[in-house]
PDB file of C-alpha atoms in Angstrom:
ATOM      1  CA  MET A   1      53.153 113.977  28.873  1.00 45.00           C
ATOM      2  CA  VAL A   2      55.727 116.673  28.165  1.00 49.00           C
ATOM      3  CA  ILE A   3      59.335 115.949  29.077  1.00 51.00           C
ATOM      4  CA  ALA A   4      61.925 118.708  29.197  1.00 51.00           C
ATOM      5  CA  THR A   5      64.978 118.020  27.104  1.00 59.00           C
ATOM      6  CA  ASN A   6      67.273 120.788  28.213  1.00 75.00           C
ATOM      7  CA  GLY A   7      68.425 122.780  31.195  1.00 88.00           C
ATOM      8  CA  HIS A   8      70.907 121.998  33.920  1.00 91.00           C
ATOM      9  CA  CYS A   9      69.744 120.300  37.103  1.00 93.00           C
ATOM     10  CA  VAL A  10      71.935 120.276  40.199  1.00 95.00           C
ATOM     11  CA  ILE A  11      71.192 117.838  42.997  1.00 96.00           C
ATOM     12  CA  ILE A  12      72.645 118.498  46.430  1.00 96.00           C
ATOM     13  CA  GLY A  13      72.573 115.483  48.695  1.00 95.00           C
ATOM     14  CA  GLY A  14      74.434 112.313  49.390  1.00 92.00           C
ATOM     15  CA  ALA A  15      76.035 112.948  52.747  1.00 94.00           C
ATOM     16  CA  ASN A  16      78.561 110.308  53.760  1.00 91.00           C
ATOM     17  CA  GLY A  17      76.667 107.070  54.199  1.00 89.00           C
ATOM     18  CA  TYR A  18      73.582 108.318  52.327  1.00 91.00           C
ATOM     19  CA  THR A  19      74.709 108.429  48.714  1.00 90.00           C
ATOM     20  CA  GLY A  20      72.043 105.998  47.479  1.00 90.00           C
ATOM     21  CA  ALA A  21      69.275 108.608  47.592  1.00 92.00           C
ATOM     22  CA  ALA A  22      71.353 111.103  45.620  1.00 92.00           C
ATOM     23  CA  ILE A  23      72.212 108.450  43.041  1.00 90.00           C
ATOM     24  CA  LEU A  24      68.525 107.586  42.541  1.00 93.00           C
ATOM     25  CA  ALA A  25      67.573 111.265  42.216  1.00 94.00           C
ATOM     26  CA  SER A  26      70.392 111.788  39.711  1.00 93.00           C
ATOM     27  CA  LYS A  27      69.241 108.913  37.555  1.00 92.00           C
ATOM     28  CA  ALA A  28      65.665 110.195  37.640  1.00 93.00           C
ATOM     29  CA  ALA A  29      66.681 113.719  36.597  1.00 91.00           C
ATOM     30  CA  ALA A  30      68.801 112.461  33.723  1.00 88.00           C
ATOM     31  CA  ARG A  31      66.106 110.075  32.499  1.00 88.00           C
ATOM     32  CA  CYS A  32      63.346 112.685  32.745  1.00 86.00           C
ATOM     33  CA  GLY A  33      65.040 114.948  30.234  1.00 83.00           C
ATOM     34  CA  ALA A  34      67.424 117.257  32.051  1.00 86.00           C
ATOM     35  CA  GLY A  35      69.988 118.359  29.509  1.00 86.00           C
ATOM     36  CA  LEU A  36      72.735 118.154  32.145  1.00 90.00           C
ATOM     37  CA  THR A  37      72.612 116.666  35.603  1.00 93.00           C
ATOM     38  CA  SER A  38      75.185 117.511  38.266  1.00 94.00           C
ATOM     39  CA  THR A  39      75.215 116.017  41.721  1.00 95.00           C
ATOM     40  CA  TRP A  40      77.102 117.574  44.595  1.00 95.00           C
ATOM     41  CA  LEU A  41      77.905 115.147  47.378  1.00 94.00           C
ATOM     42  CA  GLU A  42      79.858 115.187  50.612  1.00 94.00           C
ATOM     43  CA  GLY A  43      81.724 112.157  49.346  1.00 88.00           C
ATOM     44  CA  GLY A  44      80.926 109.283  47.052  1.00 84.00           C
ATOM     45  CA  ALA A  45      81.271 110.956  43.662  1.00 86.00           C
ATOM     46  CA  LEU A  46      83.174 107.906  42.449  1.00 85.00           C
ATOM     47  CA  ALA A  47      80.263 105.632  43.388  1.00 83.00           C
ATOM     48  CA  LEU A  48      77.860 107.818  41.415  1.00 84.00           C
ATOM     49  CA  VAL A  49      80.052 108.106  38.337  1.00 85.00           C
ATOM     50  CA  SER A  50      80.758 104.382  38.293  1.00 85.00           C
ATOM     51  CA  THR A  51      77.034 103.516  38.410  1.00 83.00           C
ATOM     52  CA  PHE A  52      75.723 106.290  36.170  1.00 85.00           C
ATOM     53  CA  PRO A  53      78.471 108.008  34.136  1.00 88.00           C
ATOM     54  CA  GLU A  54      76.073 110.448  32.419  1.00 88.00           C
ATOM     55  CA  VAL A  55      75.762 112.382  35.674  1.00 91.00           C
ATOM     56  CA  MET A  56      78.482 114.862  36.568  1.00 92.00           C
ATOM     57  CA  ALA A  57      79.461 114.321  40.198  1.00 92.00           C
ATOM     58  CA  LYS A  58      81.428 116.570  42.500  1.00 94.00           C
ATOM     59  CA  ASN A  59      82.572 116.021  46.070  1.00 94.00           C
ATOM     60  CA  ILE A  60      82.136 119.184  48.125  1.00 94.00           C
ATOM     61  CA  PRO A  61      83.539 119.097  51.654  1.00 94.00           C
ATOM     62  CA  GLU A  62      81.798 121.093  54.371  1.00 92.00           C
ATOM     63  CA  HIS A  63      84.357 123.894  54.366  1.00 93.00           C
ATOM     64  CA  GLU A  64      83.637 124.587  50.659  1.00 94.00           C
ATOM     65  CA  VAL A  65      79.834 124.785  50.862  1.00 94.00           C
ATOM     66  CA  MET A  66      79.591 128.581  51.059  1.00 92.00           C
ATOM     67  CA  SER A  67      81.990 129.058  48.148  1.00 91.00           C
ATOM     68  CA  GLN A  68      79.804 126.834  45.947  1.00 92.00           C
ATOM     69  CA  VAL A  69      76.540 128.686  46.602  1.00 89.00           C
ATOM     70  CA  ASN A  70      77.369 131.347  44.010  1.00 87.00           C
ATOM     71  CA  GLU A  71      77.532 128.654  41.322  1.00 89.00           C
ATOM     72  CA  LEU A  72      73.879 127.718  41.889  1.00 89.00           C
ATOM     73  CA  SER A  73      72.611 130.661  39.855  1.00 85.00           C
ATOM     74  CA  ALA A  74      74.039 129.056  36.708  1.00 85.00           C
ATOM     75  CA  HIS A  75      71.649 126.088  37.025  1.00 87.00           C
ATOM     76  CA  HIS A  76      68.008 125.893  35.990  1.00 89.00           C
ATOM     77  CA  VAL A  77      66.772 123.424  38.617  1.00 91.00           C
ATOM     78  CA  LEU A  78      67.909 122.837  42.191  1.00 93.00           C
ATOM     79  CA  VAL A  79      67.086 119.653  44.073  1.00 94.00           C
ATOM     80  CA  ILE A  80      68.266 119.639  47.660  1.00 95.00           C
ATOM     81  CA  GLY A  81      67.663 116.905  50.145  1.00 93.00           C
ATOM     82  CA  PRO A  82      68.046 113.331  48.888  1.00 95.00           C
ATOM     83  CA  GLY A  83      70.438 111.820  51.403  1.00 93.00           C
ATOM     84  CA  LEU A  84      71.313 115.221  52.846  1.00 94.00           C
ATOM     85  CA  GLY A  85      71.432 113.896  56.395  1.00 91.00           C
ATOM     86  CA  LYS A  86      71.182 115.816  59.653  1.00 91.00           C
ATOM     87  CA  LYS A  87      74.848 116.400  60.340  1.00 94.00           C
ATOM     88  CA  ASN A  88      76.921 119.540  59.753  1.00 95.00           C
ATOM     89  CA  TRP A  89      77.330 119.091  55.991  1.00 95.00           C
ATOM     90  CA  GLY A  90      73.590 118.940  55.359  1.00 94.00           C
ATOM     91  CA  GLN A  91      72.862 121.743  57.797  1.00 95.00           C
ATOM     92  CA  SER A  92      75.461 123.922  56.058  1.00 94.00           C
ATOM     93  CA  TRP A  93      73.708 123.444  52.710  1.00 94.00           C
ATOM     94  CA  MET A  94      70.279 124.163  54.127  1.00 93.00           C
ATOM     95  CA  SER A  95      71.546 127.344  55.764  1.00 92.00           C
ATOM     96  CA  ALA A  96      73.330 128.420  52.598  1.00 90.00           C
ATOM     97  CA  VAL A  97      70.425 127.988  50.171  1.00 89.00           C
ATOM     98  CA  THR A  98      67.707 129.403  52.404  1.00 86.00           C
ATOM     99  CA  LYS A  99      69.452 132.747  52.958  1.00 75.00           C
TER     100      LYS A  99
END
């Protein structure tokens, strides 16, 4: 089995009330060999950092989603969906990354 030991993985998920899925995905990415793991959540960055401090967490409110899309090109891997939810925040991300 080959495990990557570098690169930057960004995980977009963890809508309010659904941060558990994003936390599990973040742990998996970090343990599988991502050089850096960032997780962008609607809220709950403190919960992620307190349970797994190796992951860089960032709260991104709905009104800032479009301004963050340009930053995605700096990452090697994009994971979108764990705990994304069906409300406006999740829909905004799906619209932004599929354009």
